[in-house]
Amino acid sequence: MNSTSPSSTKIIPETDIIPRHVAIIMDGNGRWAKSRSLPRIIGHKNGIEAVRTAVKACIERGINYLTLFAFSSENWRRPTEEVSYLMQLFITVLQQEVIKLHENGIRFKVIGDLTKFEPEIIKFIRNGEEMTAANTRLTLTIAANYGGRWDIVQAIRKMHVQNSKLIKNFVEEDLSKHFAMNYAPEPDLFIRTGGEQRISNFLLWDLAYTELYFTNILWPDFNAGSLDLAIQSYQQRERRFGRTSEQLQE
Ligand code: IPE
Ligand code: IPE
Ligand code: MG
């Protein structure tokens, strides 16, 4: 997507047995809680531990980018109490964890429409991003109030601001440099827990050639072994990027 990681539709990317970038829809918190006769919010609380586990497991496996869908632009449609709880949880976890991420050499990023967040939260996020900007062990991106369609619209707006004459004849790169994930290579592996097989408005542009993996495991139960199963599935895929299988054998 950026100068170091060209678009998969322009240049065939180099691939490795370990995905460089894993993007996850962390789904199933509510059902996890329901199956234990607990309130949905307890499922969200328990999902935090699964996030810590996933971060650690990605580092141990040499994955460079982990992108987690935490709250979608459509999740505002949920009951007010659940939305407020999720927001509070997000803020609490941010305040507890950003320093720890930094100490562990992790670069922290947040993508999404932050305009709905309190100014202090936005400041806290931007400070955390600045503080961790030079870290190279893992880039952890949290998608908060993120929507793939929002991302495309905001990129077009930025492109227009930069050069309004360009709009008529723009090419892929003119637009892609404004996407929220312009600092990362496109995801190699997409994981969705919770059994649903849909994208739910996650990284619409970026997932063009990503390998998709769906599992029935509910997010709070996701662990290092679950990640390994996803990676094993990924390793069996033939990433053709439009070519034939025979061409890959050459
Ligand atoms: C994912 O779990 C977390 C968020 C969307 C914030 P859900 O809350 O969607 O859990 P289910 O899908 O209802 O089980
Ligand atoms: C997708 O999960 C969003 C996040 C995990 C943050 P949802 O549970 O909101 O998705 P749908 O509504 O089942 O498509
Ligand atoms: Mg869900």
GROMACS .gro file of C-alpha atoms and ligand atoms in nm:
model
  279
    1MET     CA    1   0.000   0.000   0.000
    2ASN     CA    2   0.288   0.239   0.067
    3SER     CA    3   0.619   0.280  -0.110
    4THR     CA    4   0.776  -0.017   0.071
    5SER     CA    5   0.471  -0.241   0.020
    6PRO     CA    6   0.330  -0.208  -0.328
    7SER     CA    7  -0.029  -0.290  -0.416
    8SER     CA    8  -0.102  -0.658  -0.482
    9THR     CA    9  -0.296  -0.564  -0.794
   10LYS     CA   10   0.005  -0.377  -0.937
   11ILE     CA   11   0.299  -0.596  -0.838
   12ILE     CA   12   0.289  -0.961  -0.728
   13PRO     CA   13   0.391  -0.943  -0.362
   14GLU     CA   14   0.661  -1.157  -0.208
   15THR     CA   15   0.506  -1.410   0.026
   16ASP     CA   16   0.645  -1.610   0.313
   17ILE     CA   17   0.529  -1.914   0.509
   18ILE     CA   18   0.458  -1.685   0.802
   19PRO     CA   19   0.204  -1.415   0.717
   20ARG     CA   20   0.352  -1.070   0.748
   21HIS     CA   21   0.021  -0.907   0.831
   22VAL     CA   22  -0.272  -1.075   1.009
   23ALA     CA   23  -0.607  -0.894   1.034
   24ILE     CA   24  -0.869  -1.028   1.273
   25ILE     CA   25  -1.241  -0.972   1.326
   26MET     CA   26  -1.270  -1.057   1.694
   27ASP     CA   27  -1.627  -1.186   1.699
   28GLY     CA   28  -1.834  -1.395   1.937
   29ASN     CA   29  -1.788  -1.218   2.272
   30GLY     CA   30  -2.163  -1.189   2.327
   31ARG     CA   31  -2.231  -1.554   2.249
   32TRP     CA   32  -1.940  -1.662   2.469
   33ALA     CA   33  -2.104  -1.483   2.762
   34LYS     CA   34  -2.454  -1.600   2.674
   35SER     CA   35  -2.346  -1.963   2.672
   36ARG     CA   36  -2.237  -1.913   3.033
   37SER     CA   37  -2.554  -1.723   3.127
   38LEU     CA   38  -2.345  -1.409   3.178
   39PRO     CA   39  -2.415  -1.055   3.050
   40ARG     CA   40  -2.267  -0.977   2.708
   41ILE     CA   41  -2.027  -0.724   2.855
   42ILE     CA   42  -1.848  -1.000   3.046
   43GLY     CA   43  -1.771  -1.152   2.707
   44HIS     CA   44  -1.609  -0.824   2.598
   45LYS     CA   45  -1.408  -0.811   2.920
   46ASN     CA   46  -1.281  -1.164   2.862
   47GLY     CA   47  -1.198  -1.076   2.503
   48ILE     CA   48  -0.920  -0.847   2.630
   49GLU     CA   49  -0.717  -1.144   2.755
   50ALA     CA   50  -0.749  -1.302   2.410
   51VAL     CA   51  -0.606  -0.980   2.263
   52ARG     CA   52  -0.302  -1.003   2.491
   53THR     CA   53  -0.255  -1.368   2.395
   54ALA     CA   54  -0.283  -1.288   2.023
   55VAL     CA   55  -0.028  -1.005   2.046
   56LYS     CA   56   0.222  -1.228   2.226
   57ALA     CA   57   0.167  -1.519   1.988
   58CYS     CA   58   0.214  -1.297   1.682
   59ILE     CA   59   0.545  -1.168   1.816
   60GLU     CA   60   0.665  -1.521   1.892
   61ARG     CA   61   0.577  -1.632   1.538
   62GLY     CA   62   0.747  -1.340   1.366
   63ILE     CA   63   0.431  -1.174   1.238
   64ASN     CA   64   0.504  -0.804   1.183
   65TYR     CA   65   0.156  -0.652   1.168
   66LEU     CA   66  -0.154  -0.742   1.366
   67THR     CA   67  -0.474  -0.551   1.296
   68LEU     CA   68  -0.775  -0.603   1.522
   69PHE     CA   69  -1.132  -0.496   1.454
   70ALA     CA   70  -1.253  -0.368   1.792
   71PHE     CA   71  -1.557  -0.156   1.704
   72SER     CA   72  -1.723  -0.108   1.367
   73SER     CA   73  -1.893   0.203   1.234
   74GLU     CA   74  -2.217  -0.002   1.258
   75ASN     CA   75  -2.166  -0.110   1.619
   76TRP     CA   76  -2.324   0.221   1.732
   77ARG     CA   77  -2.652   0.050   1.646
   78ARG     CA   78  -2.619  -0.168   1.958
   79PRO     CA   79  -2.799  -0.092   2.285
   80THR     CA   80  -2.666   0.227   2.447
   81GLU     CA   81  -2.543   0.045   2.758
   82GLU     CA   82  -2.335  -0.197   2.553
   83VAL     CA   83  -2.185   0.085   2.343
   84SER     CA   84  -2.096   0.285   2.657
   85TYR     CA   85  -1.939  -0.022   2.816
   86LEU     CA   86  -1.732  -0.093   2.505
   87MET     CA   87  -1.613   0.269   2.491
   88GLN     CA   88  -1.520   0.266   2.860
   89LEU     CA   89  -1.340  -0.066   2.820
   90PHE     CA   90  -1.148   0.069   2.521
   91ILE     CA   91  -1.038   0.376   2.717
   92THR     CA   92  -0.942   0.178   3.029
   93VAL     CA   93  -0.741  -0.077   2.831
   94LEU     CA   94  -0.569   0.199   2.633
   95GLN     CA   95  -0.464   0.373   2.952
   96GLN     CA   96  -0.335   0.052   3.106
   97GLU     CA   97  -0.164  -0.101   2.807
   98VAL     CA   98  -0.003   0.163   2.586
   99ILE     CA   99   0.302   0.196   2.811
  100LYS     CA  100   0.334  -0.182   2.824
  101LEU     CA  101   0.317  -0.201   2.446
  102HIS     CA  102   0.597   0.053   2.427
  103GLU     CA  103   0.809  -0.140   2.677
  104ASN     CA  104   0.763  -0.448   2.460
  105GLY     CA  105   0.880  -0.273   2.144
  106ILE     CA  106   0.534  -0.263   1.986
  107ARG     CA  107   0.423   0.016   1.755
  108PHE     CA  108   0.066   0.115   1.835
  109LYS     CA  109  -0.182   0.255   1.582
  110VAL     CA  110  -0.553   0.326   1.578
  111ILE     CA  111  -0.754   0.348   1.257
  112GLY     CA  112  -1.113   0.463   1.223
  113ASP     CA  113  -1.322   0.777   1.245
  114LEU     CA  114  -1.204   0.921   1.574
  115THR     CA  115  -1.417   1.236   1.547
  116LYS     CA  116  -1.682   1.071   1.767
  117PHE     CA  117  -1.434   1.026   2.053
  118GLU     CA  118  -1.365   1.274   2.334
  119PRO     CA  119  -1.076   1.513   2.256
  120GLU     CA  120  -0.874   1.375   2.551
  121ILE     CA  121  -0.906   1.023   2.413
  122ILE     CA  122  -0.794   1.135   2.068
  123LYS     CA  123  -0.498   1.311   2.229
  124PHE     CA  124  -0.412   1.001   2.430
  125ILE     CA  125  -0.425   0.784   2.117
  126ARG     CA  126  -0.212   1.024   1.912
  127ASN     CA  127   0.043   1.051   2.196
  128GLY     CA  128   0.060   0.672   2.219
  129GLU     CA  129   0.113   0.648   1.845
  130GLU     CA  130   0.389   0.907   1.858
  131MET     CA  131   0.560   0.748   2.157
  132THR     CA  132   0.568   0.404   1.991
  133ALA     CA  133   0.631   0.520   1.633
  134ALA     CA  134   0.989   0.393   1.614
  135ASN     CA  135   0.916   0.046   1.755
  136THR     CA  136   0.967  -0.238   1.511
  137ARG     CA  137   0.882  -0.567   1.684
  138LEU     CA  138   0.514  -0.564   1.591
  139THR     CA  139   0.276  -0.302   1.459
  140LEU     CA  140  -0.050  -0.343   1.647
  141THR     CA  141  -0.341  -0.160   1.488
  142ILE     CA  142  -0.677  -0.127   1.659
  143ALA     CA  143  -0.969  -0.049   1.429
  144ALA     CA  144  -1.208   0.162   1.636
  145ASN     CA  145  -1.519   0.317   1.484
  146TYR     CA  146  -1.375   0.183   1.162
  147GLY     CA  147  -1.566   0.101   0.845
  148GLY     CA  148  -1.420   0.001   0.510
  149ARG     CA  149  -1.658   0.234   0.329
  150TRP     CA  150  -1.570   0.522   0.562
  151ASP     CA  151  -1.204   0.454   0.477
  152ILE     CA  152  -1.265   0.479   0.103
  153VAL     CA  153  -1.467   0.800   0.140
  154GLN     CA  154  -1.210   0.968   0.368
  155ALA     CA  155  -0.930   0.872   0.127
  156ILE     CA  156  -1.115   1.030  -0.166
  157ARG     CA  157  -1.170   1.346   0.041
  158LYS     CA  158  -0.800   1.367   0.128
  159MET     CA  159  -0.702   1.312  -0.232
  160HIS     CA  160  -0.937   1.589  -0.336
  161VAL     CA  161  -0.793   1.828  -0.078
  162GLN     CA  162  -0.440   1.748  -0.195
  163ASN     CA  163  -0.516   1.792  -0.564
  164SER     CA  164  -0.870   1.864  -0.676
  165LYS     CA  165  -0.773   1.844  -1.042
  166LEU     CA  166  -0.660   1.484  -0.999
  167ILE     CA  167  -1.006   1.345  -0.920
  168LYS     CA  168  -1.102   1.300  -1.283
  169ASN     CA  169  -0.810   1.081  -1.387
  170PHE     CA  170  -0.675   0.939  -1.063
  171VAL     CA  171  -0.500   0.603  -1.052
  172GLU     CA  172  -0.495   0.342  -0.776
  173GLU     CA  173  -0.182   0.476  -0.603
  174ASP     CA  174  -0.318   0.833  -0.588
  175LEU     CA  175  -0.600   0.699  -0.373
  176SER     CA  176  -0.435   0.414  -0.184
  177LYS     CA  177  -0.179   0.644  -0.023
  178HIS     CA  178  -0.465   0.802   0.172
  179PHE     CA  179  -0.615   0.484   0.314
  180ALA     CA  180  -0.604   0.438   0.691
  181MET     CA  181  -0.359   0.145   0.662
  182ASN     CA  182  -0.118   0.320   0.423
  183TYR     CA  183   0.173   0.235   0.656
  184ALA     CA  184   0.128  -0.142   0.631
  185PRO     CA  185   0.150  -0.413   0.368
  186GLU     CA  186  -0.188  -0.557   0.270
  187PRO     CA  187  -0.303  -0.834   0.507
  188ASP     CA  188  -0.183  -1.183   0.410
  189LEU     CA  189  -0.423  -1.359   0.643
  190PHE     CA  190  -0.770  -1.255   0.759
  191ILE     CA  191  -0.920  -1.440   1.055
  192ARG     CA  192  -1.279  -1.411   1.173
  193THR     CA  193  -1.380  -1.589   1.490
  194GLY     CA  194  -1.739  -1.654   1.599
  195GLY     CA  195  -1.851  -1.857   1.298
  196GLU     CA  196  -1.991  -1.582   1.073
  197GLN     CA  197  -1.852  -1.580   0.722
  198ARG     CA  198  -1.860  -1.216   0.625
  199ILE     CA  199  -1.636  -0.908   0.615
  200SER     CA  200  -1.877  -0.677   0.806
  201ASN     CA  201  -1.729  -0.361   0.648
  202PHE     CA  202  -1.372  -0.430   0.766
  203LEU     CA  203  -1.077  -0.346   0.539
  204LEU     CA  204  -1.262  -0.355   0.207
  205TRP     CA  205  -0.982  -0.226  -0.014
  206ASP     CA  206  -0.695  -0.396   0.169
  207LEU     CA  207  -0.842  -0.747   0.166
  208ALA     CA  208  -0.840  -0.771  -0.216
  209TYR     CA  209  -0.594  -1.066  -0.217
  210THR     CA  210  -0.593  -1.168   0.148
  211GLU     CA  211  -0.643  -1.534   0.239
  212LEU     CA  212  -0.967  -1.564   0.436
  213TYR     CA  213  -1.000  -1.796   0.737
  214PHE     CA  214  -1.318  -1.844   0.938
  215THR     CA  215  -1.340  -2.033   1.266
  216ASN     CA  216  -1.626  -2.117   1.500
  217ILE     CA  217  -1.409  -2.041   1.803
  218LEU     CA  218  -1.556  -1.752   2.000
  219TRP     CA  219  -1.310  -1.466   2.046
  220PRO     CA  220  -1.255  -1.502   2.426
  221ASP     CA  221  -1.147  -1.865   2.362
  222PHE     CA  222  -0.899  -1.772   2.086
  223ASN     CA  223  -0.545  -1.870   2.187
  224ALA     CA  224  -0.199  -1.940   2.042
  225GLY     CA  225  -0.316  -2.283   1.922
  226SER     CA  226  -0.609  -2.123   1.737
  227LEU     CA  227  -0.366  -1.885   1.567
  228ASP     CA  228  -0.146  -2.179   1.467
  229LEU     CA  229  -0.445  -2.355   1.306
  230ALA     CA  230  -0.515  -2.041   1.103
  231ILE     CA  231  -0.150  -2.017   0.999
  232GLN     CA  232  -0.148  -2.385   0.902
  233SER     CA  233  -0.452  -2.326   0.682
  234TYR     CA  234  -0.278  -2.022   0.532
  235GLN     CA  235   0.030  -2.230   0.455
  236GLN     CA  236  -0.181  -2.467   0.245
  237ARG     CA  237  -0.315  -2.191   0.023
  238GLU     CA  238  -0.177  -2.123  -0.320
  239ARG     CA  239  -0.150  -1.748  -0.352
  240ARG     CA  240  -0.186  -1.700  -0.724
  241PHE     CA  241  -0.267  -1.327  -0.746
  242GLY     CA  242  -0.439  -1.390  -1.078
  243ARG     CA  243  -0.182  -1.628  -1.224
  244THR     CA  244  -0.224  -1.998  -1.301
  245SER     CA  245  -0.103  -2.273  -1.073
  246GLU     CA  246   0.144  -2.386  -1.344
  247GLN     CA  247   0.306  -2.045  -1.350
  248LEU     CA  248   0.379  -2.076  -0.980
  249GLN     CA  249   0.570  -2.401  -1.034
  250GLU     CA  250   0.806  -2.242  -1.292
  251IPE     C1  251  -1.740  -0.891   1.895
  251IPE     O1  252  -1.827  -0.972   1.967
  251IPE     C2  253  -1.708  -0.764   1.968
  251IPE     C3  254  -1.764  -0.643   1.907
  251IPE     C4  255  -1.834  -0.637   1.797
  251IPE     C5  256  -1.739  -0.520   1.977
  251IPE     P1  257  -1.983  -0.954   1.957
  251IPE     O2  258  -2.026  -0.857   2.061
  251IPE     O3  259  -2.024  -0.919   1.819
  251IPE     O4  260  -2.033  -1.099   1.995
  251IPE     P2  261  -2.152  -1.180   1.928
  251IPE     O5  262  -2.127  -1.182   1.781
  251IPE     O6  263  -2.277  -1.108   1.964
  251IPE     O7  264  -2.144  -1.315   1.991
  252IPE     C1  265  -1.780  -0.712   1.346
  252IPE     O1  266  -1.857  -0.788   1.433
  252IPE     C2  267  -1.718  -0.596   1.415
  252IPE     C3  268  -1.623  -0.627   1.520
  252IPE     C4  269  -1.581  -0.744   1.560
  252IPE     C5  270  -1.569  -0.512   1.585
  252IPE     P1  271  -2.014  -0.771   1.443
  252IPE     O2  272  -2.061  -0.873   1.541
  252IPE     O3  273  -2.050  -0.630   1.469
  252IPE     O4  274  -2.060  -0.809   1.295
  252IPE     P2  275  -2.203  -0.852   1.237
  252IPE     O5  276  -2.301  -0.751   1.286
  252IPE     O6  277  -2.233  -0.988   1.291
  252IPE     O7  278  -2.183  -0.853   1.090
  253MG      MG  279  -2.077  -1.029   1.658
   0.00000   0.00000   0.00000
